[in-house]
CSV table of C-alpha atoms and ligand atoms in Angstrom, one decimal:
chain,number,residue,atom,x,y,z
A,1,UNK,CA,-13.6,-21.6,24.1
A,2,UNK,CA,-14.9,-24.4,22.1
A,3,UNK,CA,-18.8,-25.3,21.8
A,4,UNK,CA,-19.4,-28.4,22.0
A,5,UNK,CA,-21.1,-29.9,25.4
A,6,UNK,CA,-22.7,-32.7,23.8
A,7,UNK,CA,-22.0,-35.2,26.4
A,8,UNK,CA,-24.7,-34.5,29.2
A,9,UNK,CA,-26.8,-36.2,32.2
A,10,UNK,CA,-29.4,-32.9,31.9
A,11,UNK,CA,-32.3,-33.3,30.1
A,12,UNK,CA,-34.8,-31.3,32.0
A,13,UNK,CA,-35.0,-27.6,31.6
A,14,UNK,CA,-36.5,-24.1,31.9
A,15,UNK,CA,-35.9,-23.2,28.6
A,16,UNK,CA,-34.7,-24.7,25.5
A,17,UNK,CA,-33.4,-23.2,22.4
A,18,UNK,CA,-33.6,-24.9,18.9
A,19,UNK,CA,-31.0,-23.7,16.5
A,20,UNK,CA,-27.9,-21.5,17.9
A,21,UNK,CA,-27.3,-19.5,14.8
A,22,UNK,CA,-27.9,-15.5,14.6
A,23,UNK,CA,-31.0,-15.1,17.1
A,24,UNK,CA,-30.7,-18.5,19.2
A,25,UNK,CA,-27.5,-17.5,20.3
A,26,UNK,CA,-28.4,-13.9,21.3
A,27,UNK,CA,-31.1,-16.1,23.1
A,28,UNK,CA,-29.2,-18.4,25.0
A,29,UNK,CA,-27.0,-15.5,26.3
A,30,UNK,CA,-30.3,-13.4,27.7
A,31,UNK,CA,-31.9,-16.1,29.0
A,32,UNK,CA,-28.3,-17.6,30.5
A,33,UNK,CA,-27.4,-14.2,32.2
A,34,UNK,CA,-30.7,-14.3,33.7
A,35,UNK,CA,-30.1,-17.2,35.6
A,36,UNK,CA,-32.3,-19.4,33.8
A,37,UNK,CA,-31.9,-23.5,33.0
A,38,UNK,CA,-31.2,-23.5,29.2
A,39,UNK,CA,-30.2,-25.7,26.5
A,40,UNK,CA,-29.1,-24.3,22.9
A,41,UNK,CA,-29.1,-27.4,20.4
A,42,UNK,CA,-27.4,-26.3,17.3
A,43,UNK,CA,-27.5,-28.9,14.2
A,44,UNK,CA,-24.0,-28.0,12.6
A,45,UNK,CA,-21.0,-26.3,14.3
A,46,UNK,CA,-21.2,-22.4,15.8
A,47,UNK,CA,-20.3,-21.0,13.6
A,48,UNK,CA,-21.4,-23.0,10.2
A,49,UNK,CA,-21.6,-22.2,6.9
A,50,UNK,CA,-25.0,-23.8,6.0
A,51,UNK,CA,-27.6,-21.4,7.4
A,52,UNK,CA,-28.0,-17.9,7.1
A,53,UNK,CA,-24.9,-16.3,8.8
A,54,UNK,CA,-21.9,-17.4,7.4
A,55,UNK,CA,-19.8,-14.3,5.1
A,56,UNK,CA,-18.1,-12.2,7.3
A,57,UNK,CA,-20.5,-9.3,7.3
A,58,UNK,CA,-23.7,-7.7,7.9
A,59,UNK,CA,-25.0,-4.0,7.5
A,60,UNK,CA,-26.5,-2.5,10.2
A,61,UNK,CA,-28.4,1.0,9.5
A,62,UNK,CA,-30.7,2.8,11.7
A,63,UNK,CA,-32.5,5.3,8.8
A,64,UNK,CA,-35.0,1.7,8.1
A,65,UNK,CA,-36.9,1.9,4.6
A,66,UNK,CA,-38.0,-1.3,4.9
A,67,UNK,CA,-40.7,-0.4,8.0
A,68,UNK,CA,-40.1,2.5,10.3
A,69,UNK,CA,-41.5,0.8,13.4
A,70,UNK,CA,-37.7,-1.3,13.5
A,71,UNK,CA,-36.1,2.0,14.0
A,72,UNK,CA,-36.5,1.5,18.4
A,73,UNK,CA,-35.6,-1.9,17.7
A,74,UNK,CA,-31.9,-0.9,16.4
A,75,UNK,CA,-31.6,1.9,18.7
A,76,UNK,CA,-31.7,-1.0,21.2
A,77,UNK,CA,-29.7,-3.6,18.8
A,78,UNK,CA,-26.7,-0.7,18.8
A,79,UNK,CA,-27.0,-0.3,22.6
A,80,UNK,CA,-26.8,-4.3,23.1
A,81,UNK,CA,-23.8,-4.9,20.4
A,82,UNK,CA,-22.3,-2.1,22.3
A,83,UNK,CA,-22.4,-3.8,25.5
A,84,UNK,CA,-21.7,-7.2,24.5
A,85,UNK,CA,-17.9,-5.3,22.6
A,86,UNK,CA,-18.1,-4.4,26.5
A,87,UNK,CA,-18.2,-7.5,27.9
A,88,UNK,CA,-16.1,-9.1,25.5
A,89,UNK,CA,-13.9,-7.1,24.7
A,90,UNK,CA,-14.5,-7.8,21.0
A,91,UNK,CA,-15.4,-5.8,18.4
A,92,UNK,CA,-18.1,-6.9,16.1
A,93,UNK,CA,-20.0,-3.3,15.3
A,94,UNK,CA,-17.9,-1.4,12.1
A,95,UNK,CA,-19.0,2.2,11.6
A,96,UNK,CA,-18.5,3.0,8.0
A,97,UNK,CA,-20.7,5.0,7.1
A,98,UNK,CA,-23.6,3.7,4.4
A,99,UNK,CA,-23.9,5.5,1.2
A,100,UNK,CA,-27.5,5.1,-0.4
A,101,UNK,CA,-27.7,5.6,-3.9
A,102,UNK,CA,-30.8,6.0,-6.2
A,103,UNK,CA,-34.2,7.9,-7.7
A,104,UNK,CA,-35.5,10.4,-4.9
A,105,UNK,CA,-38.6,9.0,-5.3
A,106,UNK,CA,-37.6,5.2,-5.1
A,107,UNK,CA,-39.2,3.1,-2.4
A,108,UNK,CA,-35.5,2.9,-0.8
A,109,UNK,CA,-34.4,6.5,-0.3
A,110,UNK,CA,-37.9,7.5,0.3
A,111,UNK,CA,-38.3,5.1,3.0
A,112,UNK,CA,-34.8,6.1,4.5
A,113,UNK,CA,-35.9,9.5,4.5
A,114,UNK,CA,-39.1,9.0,5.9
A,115,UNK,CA,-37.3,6.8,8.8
A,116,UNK,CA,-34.4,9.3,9.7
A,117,UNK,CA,-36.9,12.2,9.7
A,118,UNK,CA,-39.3,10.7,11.7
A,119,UNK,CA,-36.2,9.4,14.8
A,120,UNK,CA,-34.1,12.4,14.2
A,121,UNK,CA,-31.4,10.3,12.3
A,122,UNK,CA,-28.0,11.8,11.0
A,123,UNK,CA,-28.5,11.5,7.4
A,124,UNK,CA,-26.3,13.8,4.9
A,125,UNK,CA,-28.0,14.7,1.2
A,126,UNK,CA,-25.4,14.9,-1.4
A,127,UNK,CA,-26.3,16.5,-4.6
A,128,UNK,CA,-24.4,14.0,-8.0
A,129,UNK,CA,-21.4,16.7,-8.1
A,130,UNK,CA,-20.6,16.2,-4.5
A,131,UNK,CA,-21.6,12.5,-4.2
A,132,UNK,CA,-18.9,12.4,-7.4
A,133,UNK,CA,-16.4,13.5,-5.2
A,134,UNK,CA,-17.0,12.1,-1.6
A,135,UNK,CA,-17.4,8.8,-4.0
A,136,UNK,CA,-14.5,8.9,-6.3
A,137,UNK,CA,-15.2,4.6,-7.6
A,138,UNK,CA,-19.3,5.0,-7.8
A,139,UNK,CA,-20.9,6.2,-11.7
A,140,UNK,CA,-23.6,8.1,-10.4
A,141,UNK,CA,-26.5,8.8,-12.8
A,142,UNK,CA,-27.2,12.4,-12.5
A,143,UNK,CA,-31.0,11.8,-11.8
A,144,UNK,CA,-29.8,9.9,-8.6
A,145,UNK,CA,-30.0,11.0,-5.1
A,146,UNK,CA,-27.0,10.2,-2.6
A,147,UNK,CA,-27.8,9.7,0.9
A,148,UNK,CA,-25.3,8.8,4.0
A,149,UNK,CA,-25.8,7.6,6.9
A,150,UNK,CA,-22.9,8.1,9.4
A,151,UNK,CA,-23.9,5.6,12.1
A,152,UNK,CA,-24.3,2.6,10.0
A,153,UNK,CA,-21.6,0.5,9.2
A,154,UNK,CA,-21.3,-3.4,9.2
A,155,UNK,CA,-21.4,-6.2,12.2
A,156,UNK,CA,-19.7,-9.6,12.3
A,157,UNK,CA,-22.0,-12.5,12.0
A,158,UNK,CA,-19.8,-15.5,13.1
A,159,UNK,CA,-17.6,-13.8,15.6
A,160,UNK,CA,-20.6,-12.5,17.1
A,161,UNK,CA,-22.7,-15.9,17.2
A,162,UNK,CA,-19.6,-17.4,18.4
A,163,UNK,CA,-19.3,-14.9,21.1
A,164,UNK,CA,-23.0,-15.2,22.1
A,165,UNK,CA,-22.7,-18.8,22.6
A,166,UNK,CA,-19.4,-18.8,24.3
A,167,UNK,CA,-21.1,-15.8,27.0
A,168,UNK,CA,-23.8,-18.2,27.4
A,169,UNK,CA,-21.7,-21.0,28.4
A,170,UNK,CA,-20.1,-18.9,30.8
A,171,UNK,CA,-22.9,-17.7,32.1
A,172,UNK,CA,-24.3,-21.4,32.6
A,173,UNK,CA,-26.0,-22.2,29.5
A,174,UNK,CA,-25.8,-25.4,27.8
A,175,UNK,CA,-25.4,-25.9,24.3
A,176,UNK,CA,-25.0,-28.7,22.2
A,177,UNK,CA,-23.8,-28.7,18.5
A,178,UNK,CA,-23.9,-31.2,16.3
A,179,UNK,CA,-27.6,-32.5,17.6
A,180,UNK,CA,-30.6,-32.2,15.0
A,181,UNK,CA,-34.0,-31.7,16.5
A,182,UNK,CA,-36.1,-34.3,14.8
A,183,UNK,CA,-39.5,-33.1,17.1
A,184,UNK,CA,-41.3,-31.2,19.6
A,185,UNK,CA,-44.7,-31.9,21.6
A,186,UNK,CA,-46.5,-30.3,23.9
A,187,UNK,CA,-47.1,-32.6,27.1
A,188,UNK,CA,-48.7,-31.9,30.4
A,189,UNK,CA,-47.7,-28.1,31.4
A,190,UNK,CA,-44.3,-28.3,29.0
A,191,UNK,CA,-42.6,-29.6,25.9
A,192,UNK,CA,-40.7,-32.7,25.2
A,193,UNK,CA,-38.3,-32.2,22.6
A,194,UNK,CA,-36.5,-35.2,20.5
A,195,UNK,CA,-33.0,-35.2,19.1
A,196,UNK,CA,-31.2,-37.6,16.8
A,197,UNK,CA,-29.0,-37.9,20.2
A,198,UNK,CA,-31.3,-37.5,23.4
A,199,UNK,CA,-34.5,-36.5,24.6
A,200,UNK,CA,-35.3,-33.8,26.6
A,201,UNK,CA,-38.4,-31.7,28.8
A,202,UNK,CA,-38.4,-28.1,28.6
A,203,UNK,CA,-40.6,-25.4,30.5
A,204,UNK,CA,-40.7,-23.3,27.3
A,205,UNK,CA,-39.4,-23.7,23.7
A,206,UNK,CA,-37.8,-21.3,21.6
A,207,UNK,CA,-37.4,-22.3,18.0
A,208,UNK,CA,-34.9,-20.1,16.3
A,209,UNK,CA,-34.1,-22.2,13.4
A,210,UNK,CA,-33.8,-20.1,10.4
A,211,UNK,CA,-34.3,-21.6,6.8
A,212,UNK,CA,-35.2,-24.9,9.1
A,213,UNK,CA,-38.3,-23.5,10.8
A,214,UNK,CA,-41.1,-24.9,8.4
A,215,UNK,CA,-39.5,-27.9,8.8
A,216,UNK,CA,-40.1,-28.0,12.8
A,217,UNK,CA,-43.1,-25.9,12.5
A,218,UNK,CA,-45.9,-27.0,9.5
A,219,UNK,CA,-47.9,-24.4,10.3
A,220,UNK,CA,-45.5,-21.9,9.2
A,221,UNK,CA,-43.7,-23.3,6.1
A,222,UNK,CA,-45.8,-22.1,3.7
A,223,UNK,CA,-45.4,-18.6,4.6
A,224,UNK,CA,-41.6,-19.0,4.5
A,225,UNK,CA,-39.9,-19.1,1.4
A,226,UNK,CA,-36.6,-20.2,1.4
A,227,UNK,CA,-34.0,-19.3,-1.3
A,228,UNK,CA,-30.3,-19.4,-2.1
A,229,UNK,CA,-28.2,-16.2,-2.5
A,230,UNK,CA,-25.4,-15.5,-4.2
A,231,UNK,CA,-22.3,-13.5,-2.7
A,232,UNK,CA,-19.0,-12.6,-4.4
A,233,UNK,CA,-15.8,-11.5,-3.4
A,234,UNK,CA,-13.7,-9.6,-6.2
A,235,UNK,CA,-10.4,-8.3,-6.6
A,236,UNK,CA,-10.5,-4.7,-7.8
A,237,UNK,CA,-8.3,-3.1,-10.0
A,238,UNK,CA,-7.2,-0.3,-7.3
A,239,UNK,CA,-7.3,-2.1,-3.7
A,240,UNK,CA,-6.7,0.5,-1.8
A,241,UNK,CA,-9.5,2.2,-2.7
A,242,UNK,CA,-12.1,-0.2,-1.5
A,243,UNK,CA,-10.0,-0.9,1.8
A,244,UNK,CA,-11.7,-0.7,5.4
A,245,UNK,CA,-11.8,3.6,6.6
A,246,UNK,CA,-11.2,4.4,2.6
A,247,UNK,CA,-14.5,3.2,1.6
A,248,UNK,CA,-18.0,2.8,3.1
A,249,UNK,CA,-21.2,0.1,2.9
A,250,UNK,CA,-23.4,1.0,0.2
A,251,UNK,CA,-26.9,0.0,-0.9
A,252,UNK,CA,-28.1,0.7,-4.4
A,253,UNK,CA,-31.6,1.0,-6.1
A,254,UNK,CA,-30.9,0.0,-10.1
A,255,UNK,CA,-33.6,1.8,-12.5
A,256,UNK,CA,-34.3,-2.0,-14.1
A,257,UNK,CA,-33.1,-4.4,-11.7
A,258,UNK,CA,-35.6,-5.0,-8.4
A,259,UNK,CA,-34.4,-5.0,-4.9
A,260,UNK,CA,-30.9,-3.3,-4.0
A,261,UNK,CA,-27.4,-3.9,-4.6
A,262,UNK,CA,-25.0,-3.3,-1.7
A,263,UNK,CA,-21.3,-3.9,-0.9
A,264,UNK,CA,-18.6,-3.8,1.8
A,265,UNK,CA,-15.3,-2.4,1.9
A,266,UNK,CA,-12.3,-5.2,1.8
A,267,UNK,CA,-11.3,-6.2,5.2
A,268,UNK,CA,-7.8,-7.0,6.2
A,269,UNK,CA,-6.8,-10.4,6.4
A,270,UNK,CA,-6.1,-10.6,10.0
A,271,UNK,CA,-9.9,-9.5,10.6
A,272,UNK,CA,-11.5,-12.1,8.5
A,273,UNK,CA,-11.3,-16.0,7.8
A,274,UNK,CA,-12.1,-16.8,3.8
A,275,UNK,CA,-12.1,-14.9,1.5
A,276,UNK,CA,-10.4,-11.2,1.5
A,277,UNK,CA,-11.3,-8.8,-1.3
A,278,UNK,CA,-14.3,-6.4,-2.2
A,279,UNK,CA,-17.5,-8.5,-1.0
A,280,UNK,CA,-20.9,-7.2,-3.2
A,281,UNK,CA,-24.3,-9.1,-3.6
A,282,UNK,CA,-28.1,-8.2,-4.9
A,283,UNK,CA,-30.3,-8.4,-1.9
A,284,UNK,CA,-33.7,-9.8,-3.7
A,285,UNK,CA,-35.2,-13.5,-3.4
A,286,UNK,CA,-33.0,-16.2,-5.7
A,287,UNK,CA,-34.1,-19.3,-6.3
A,288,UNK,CA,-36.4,-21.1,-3.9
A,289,UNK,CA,-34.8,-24.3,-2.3
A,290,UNK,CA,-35.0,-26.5,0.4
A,291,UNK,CA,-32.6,-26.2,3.4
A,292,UNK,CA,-31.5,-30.1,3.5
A,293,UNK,CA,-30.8,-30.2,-0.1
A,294,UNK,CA,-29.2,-26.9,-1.5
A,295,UNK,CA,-27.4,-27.0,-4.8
A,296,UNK,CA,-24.4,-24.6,-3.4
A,297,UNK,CA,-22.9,-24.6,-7.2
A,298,UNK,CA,-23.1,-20.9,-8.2
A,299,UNK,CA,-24.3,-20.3,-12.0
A,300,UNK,CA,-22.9,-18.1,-14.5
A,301,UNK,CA,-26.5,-16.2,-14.2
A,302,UNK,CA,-25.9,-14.5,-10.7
A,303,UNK,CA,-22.1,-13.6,-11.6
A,304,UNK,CA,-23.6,-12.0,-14.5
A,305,UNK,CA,-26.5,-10.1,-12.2
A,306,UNK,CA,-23.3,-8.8,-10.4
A,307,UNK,CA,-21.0,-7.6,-13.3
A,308,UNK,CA,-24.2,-5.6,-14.6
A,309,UNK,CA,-24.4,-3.6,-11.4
A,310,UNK,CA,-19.9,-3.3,-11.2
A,311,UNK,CA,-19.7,-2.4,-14.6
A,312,UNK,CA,-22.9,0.2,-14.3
A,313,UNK,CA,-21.9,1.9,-11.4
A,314,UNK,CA,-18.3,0.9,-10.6
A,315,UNK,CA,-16.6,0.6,-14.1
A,316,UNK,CA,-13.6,-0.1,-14.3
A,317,UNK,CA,-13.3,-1.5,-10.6
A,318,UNK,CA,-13.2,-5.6,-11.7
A,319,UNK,CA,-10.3,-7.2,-12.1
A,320,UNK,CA,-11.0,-10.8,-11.4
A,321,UNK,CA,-13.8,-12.8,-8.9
A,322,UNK,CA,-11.5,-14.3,-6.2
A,323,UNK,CA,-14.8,-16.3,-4.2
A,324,UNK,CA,-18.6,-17.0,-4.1
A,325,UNK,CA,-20.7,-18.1,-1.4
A,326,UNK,CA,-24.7,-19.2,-1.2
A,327,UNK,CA,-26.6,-18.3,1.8
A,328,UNK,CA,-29.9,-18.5,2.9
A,329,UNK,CA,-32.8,-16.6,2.7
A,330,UNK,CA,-36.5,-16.8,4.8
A,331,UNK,CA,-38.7,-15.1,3.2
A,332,UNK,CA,-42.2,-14.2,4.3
A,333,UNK,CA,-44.8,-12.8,2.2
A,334,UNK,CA,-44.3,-9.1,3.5
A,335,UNK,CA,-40.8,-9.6,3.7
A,336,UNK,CA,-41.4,-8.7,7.9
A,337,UNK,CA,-40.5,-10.8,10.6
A,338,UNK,CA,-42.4,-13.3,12.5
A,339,UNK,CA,-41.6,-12.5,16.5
A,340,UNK,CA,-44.5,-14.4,18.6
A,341,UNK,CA,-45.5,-16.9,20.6
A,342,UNK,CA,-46.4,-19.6,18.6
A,343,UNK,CA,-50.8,-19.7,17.8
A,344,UNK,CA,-51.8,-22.7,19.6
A,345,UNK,CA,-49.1,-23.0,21.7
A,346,UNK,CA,-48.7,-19.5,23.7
A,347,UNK,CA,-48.2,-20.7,27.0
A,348,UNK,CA,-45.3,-22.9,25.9
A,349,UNK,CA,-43.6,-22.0,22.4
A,350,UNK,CA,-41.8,-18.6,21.3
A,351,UNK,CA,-40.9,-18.3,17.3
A,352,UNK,CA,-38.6,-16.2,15.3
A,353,UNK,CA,-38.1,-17.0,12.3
A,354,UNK,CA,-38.9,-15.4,8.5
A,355,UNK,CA,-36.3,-12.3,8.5
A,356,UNK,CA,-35.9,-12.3,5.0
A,357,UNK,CA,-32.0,-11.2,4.2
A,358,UNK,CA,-32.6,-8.6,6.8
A,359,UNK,CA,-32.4,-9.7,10.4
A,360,UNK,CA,-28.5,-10.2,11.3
A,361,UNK,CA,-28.8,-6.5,12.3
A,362,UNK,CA,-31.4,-7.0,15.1
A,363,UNK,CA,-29.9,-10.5,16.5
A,364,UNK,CA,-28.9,-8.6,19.5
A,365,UNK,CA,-32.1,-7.0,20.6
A,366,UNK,CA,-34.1,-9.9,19.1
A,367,UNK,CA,-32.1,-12.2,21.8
A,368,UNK,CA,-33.8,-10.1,24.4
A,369,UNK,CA,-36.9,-10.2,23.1
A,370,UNK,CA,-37.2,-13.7,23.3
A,371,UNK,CA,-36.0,-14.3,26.5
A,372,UNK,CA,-38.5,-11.9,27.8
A,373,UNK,CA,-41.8,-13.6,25.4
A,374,UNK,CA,-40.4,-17.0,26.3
A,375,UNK,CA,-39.9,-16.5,30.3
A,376,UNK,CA,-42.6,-13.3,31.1
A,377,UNK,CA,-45.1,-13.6,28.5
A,378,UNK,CA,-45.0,-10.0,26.6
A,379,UNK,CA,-41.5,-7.4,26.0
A,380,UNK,CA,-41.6,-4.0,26.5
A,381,UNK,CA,-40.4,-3.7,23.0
A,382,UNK,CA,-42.7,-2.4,20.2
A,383,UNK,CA,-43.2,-6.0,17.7
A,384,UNK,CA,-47.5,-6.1,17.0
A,385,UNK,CA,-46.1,-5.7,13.7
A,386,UNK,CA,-43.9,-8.5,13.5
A,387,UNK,CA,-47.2,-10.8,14.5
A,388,UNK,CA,-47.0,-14.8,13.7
A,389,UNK,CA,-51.3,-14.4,12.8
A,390,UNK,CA,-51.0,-11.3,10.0
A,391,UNK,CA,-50.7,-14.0,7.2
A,392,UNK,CA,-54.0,-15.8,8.5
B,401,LIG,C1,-26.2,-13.4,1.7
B,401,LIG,C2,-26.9,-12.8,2.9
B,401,LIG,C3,-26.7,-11.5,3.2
B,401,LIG,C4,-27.3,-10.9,4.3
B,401,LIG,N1,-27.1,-9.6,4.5
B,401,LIG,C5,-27.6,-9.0,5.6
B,401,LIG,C6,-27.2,-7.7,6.0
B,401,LIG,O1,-26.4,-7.0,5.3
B,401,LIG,N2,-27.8,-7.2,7.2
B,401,LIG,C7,-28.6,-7.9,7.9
B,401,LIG,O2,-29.1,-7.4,9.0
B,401,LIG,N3,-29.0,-9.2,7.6
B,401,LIG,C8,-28.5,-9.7,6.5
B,401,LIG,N4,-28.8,-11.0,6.1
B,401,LIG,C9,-29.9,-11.7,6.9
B,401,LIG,C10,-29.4,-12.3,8.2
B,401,LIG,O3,-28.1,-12.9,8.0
B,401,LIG,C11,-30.5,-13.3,8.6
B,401,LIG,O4,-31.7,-12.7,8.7
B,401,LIG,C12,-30.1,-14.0,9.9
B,401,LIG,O5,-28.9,-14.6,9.9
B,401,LIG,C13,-31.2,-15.0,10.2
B,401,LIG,O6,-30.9,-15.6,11.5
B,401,LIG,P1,-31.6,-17.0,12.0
B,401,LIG,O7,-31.2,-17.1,13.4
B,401,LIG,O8,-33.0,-17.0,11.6
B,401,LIG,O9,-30.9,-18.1,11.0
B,401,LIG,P2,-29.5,-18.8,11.3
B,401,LIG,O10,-28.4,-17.9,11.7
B,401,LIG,O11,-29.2,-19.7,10.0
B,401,LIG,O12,-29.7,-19.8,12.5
B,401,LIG,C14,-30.7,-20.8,12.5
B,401,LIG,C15,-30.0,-22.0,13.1
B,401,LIG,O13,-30.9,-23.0,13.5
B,401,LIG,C16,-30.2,-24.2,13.3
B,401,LIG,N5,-31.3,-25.3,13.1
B,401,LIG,C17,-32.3,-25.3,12.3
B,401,LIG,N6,-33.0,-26.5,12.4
B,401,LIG,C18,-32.4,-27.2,13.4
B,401,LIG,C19,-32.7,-28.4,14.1
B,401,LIG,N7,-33.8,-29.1,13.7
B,401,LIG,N8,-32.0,-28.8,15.1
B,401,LIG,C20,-30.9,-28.1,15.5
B,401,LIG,N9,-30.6,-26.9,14.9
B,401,LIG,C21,-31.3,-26.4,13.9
B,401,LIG,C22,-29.5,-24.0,12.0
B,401,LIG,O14,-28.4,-25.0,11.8
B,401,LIG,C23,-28.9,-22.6,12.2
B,401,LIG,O15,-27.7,-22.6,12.9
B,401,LIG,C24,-28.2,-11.6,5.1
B,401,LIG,C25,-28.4,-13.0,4.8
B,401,LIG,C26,-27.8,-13.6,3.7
B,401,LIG,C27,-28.0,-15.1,3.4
């Protein structure tokens, strides 16, 4: 199906969407199969490259070190990827397995420990000599720990936003691409909402606009950093090794490096467009930027940051670097998300925005959640923490 309904006579809705990329189009497809009036109004294509989906994959992972109150999220994220595979007939959810490597004590493994004890997750413990084995290409430091977690594996980003969009429509959503929101006001009981092509009312407003949403929301931009990240794609020495079912996801805590490492296994050419090879990044802020004007030229510095961690813990793997990529990153100051209604505009305006290299995981639960904020005021789903007013 091809997205792209610009042409319309509408322009009076329940509900509008800004920005159908990860969570606006999860939106559009709640709020569609619930039989509301909506409009999606994406700036680019759906899929594009510009935002902060684009690259093929995403891990997903249940055993959460980052905050343990997301662990009911993604039990209900799984259960909704799962049914939209249903609906679709589509796969977009990978199990490979995740293999976690680093100090016992770091704040990674601890916090996937503390996680997958506290919600009874499947987590094996290897000890180095076994990790070794089960992990023939990994150099694991003997004062590591090795942690696996069955369940997680890797989604799909574009293919699923794509097929979000396309349910949508069938479900009688509208959804424009190529159409920039320029601004929103509140008037009377509802919102008027100017494009570069139209302007519309809207009952509600959902703005899911990624690295965009200090842009549409000033309020907001300065507790959202937005920076450029780096991803490679390299050809290793021994393919087959790396291939889809021969090797897992993985996440890594270096000793001297912050954040984590992490990786995917290749994926065969008929599953992917761009690039095919062993896909690796270093999930930690880069360098801050502004989402109209991105310098997408990749420096010698963050090829460098990568080689450290292949030829630390996978020597002998590179062989060559067959494509990079920048992406985008929201960062807020605790590095949680921002699900609310908007302060000062409750009645009217949902946000979501501020998942800092995190979120592509939760788009299918975080869909839902929005549909429900935006259309019955409150979710039955646990997100205090996830509060717009915590930065106040
Ligand atoms: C390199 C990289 C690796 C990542 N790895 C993982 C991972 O392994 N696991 C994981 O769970 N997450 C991961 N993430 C994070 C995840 O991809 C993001 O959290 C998620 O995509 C954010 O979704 P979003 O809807 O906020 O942004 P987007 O998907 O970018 O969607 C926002 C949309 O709004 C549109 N928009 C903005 N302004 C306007 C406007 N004015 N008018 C019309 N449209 C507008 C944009 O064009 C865009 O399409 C990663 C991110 C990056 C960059």
């Amino acid at each position: 199906m091809l997205i792209n309904q610009s042409a319309t006579t509408n322009t009076s809705f329940d509900v509008i969407v800004i920005g159908v990329g990860s969570m606006g189009s999860s939106t559009c497809y709640f709020l569609a199969q619930r039989g509301y009036k909506v409009l999606g109004i994406e700036q680019f294509d759906i899929p594009h490259d510009q935002g902060s989906h684009a690259g093929q994959t995403r891990i997903i992972r249940k055993a959460y070190f980052e905050h343990p109150d997301y662990v009911p999220l993604l039990h209900r994220a799984y259960e909704n990827w799962k049914s939209l595979e249903k609906e679709t007939g589509e796969q977009v959810y990978y199990q490979t397995g995740l293999a976690y490597f680093g100090q016992p004590d770091n704040e990674m493994l601890s916090g996937v420990k503390r996680s997958a004890a506290l919600y009874d997750i499947p987590l094996d413990t290897f000890d180095t000599s076994f990790a070794k084995e089960r992990f023939p290409p990994f150099k694991i430091p003997g004062n590591f720990e090795t942690l696996f977690e069955p369940e997680a594996g890797f989604v799909t980003p574009e293919k699923a936003v794509k097929l979000f969009a396309e349910q949508a429509i069938r479900n009688g959503a509208e959804i424009h691409t190529k159409e920039k929101v320029l601004e929103w006001r509140k008037e009377g009981d509802g919102i008027i909402i100017t494009t570069d092509k139209n302007i519309y009312h809207s009952k509600k407003l959902i703005i899911a606009a990624g690295a965009w949403s200090g842009k549409l929301i000033p309020s907001i931009a300065e507790k959202i950093k937005v920076t450029k990240q780096y991803v490679a794609w390299i050809k290793p020495k021994k393919w087959d090794d790396f291939t889809l079912n021969n090797f897992p996801c993985w996440l890594l805590a270096d000793d001297e490096q912050p954040g984590c490492y992490y990786g995917f296994p290749i994926l065969p050419a008929t599953m992917v467009d761009g690039p095919v090879g062993l896909k690796l990044a270093h999930h930690y802020p880069g360098i801050e930027s502004d989402p109209d004007n991105v310098n997408r030229q990749t420096g010698t510095e963050e090829l460098e940051d990568l080689m450290y961690v292949l030829n630390k813990y996978l020597p002998g793997a590179f062989e060559s670097v067959i494509a990079s990529k920048t992406c985008l990153y929201s960062n807020t100051l605790d590095e949680n998300f921002i699900i609310d209604k908007l302060p000062g505009f409750e009645d009217h305006v949902t946000v979501a925005c501020g998942f800092s290299g995190h979120g592509f995981k939760f788009a299918s639960v975080i869909g839902e959640i929005l549909a429900d904020l935006a259309t019955e005021g409150s979710t039955k789903q646990s997100i205090d923490f996830l509060n717009a007013t915590r930065f106040a």
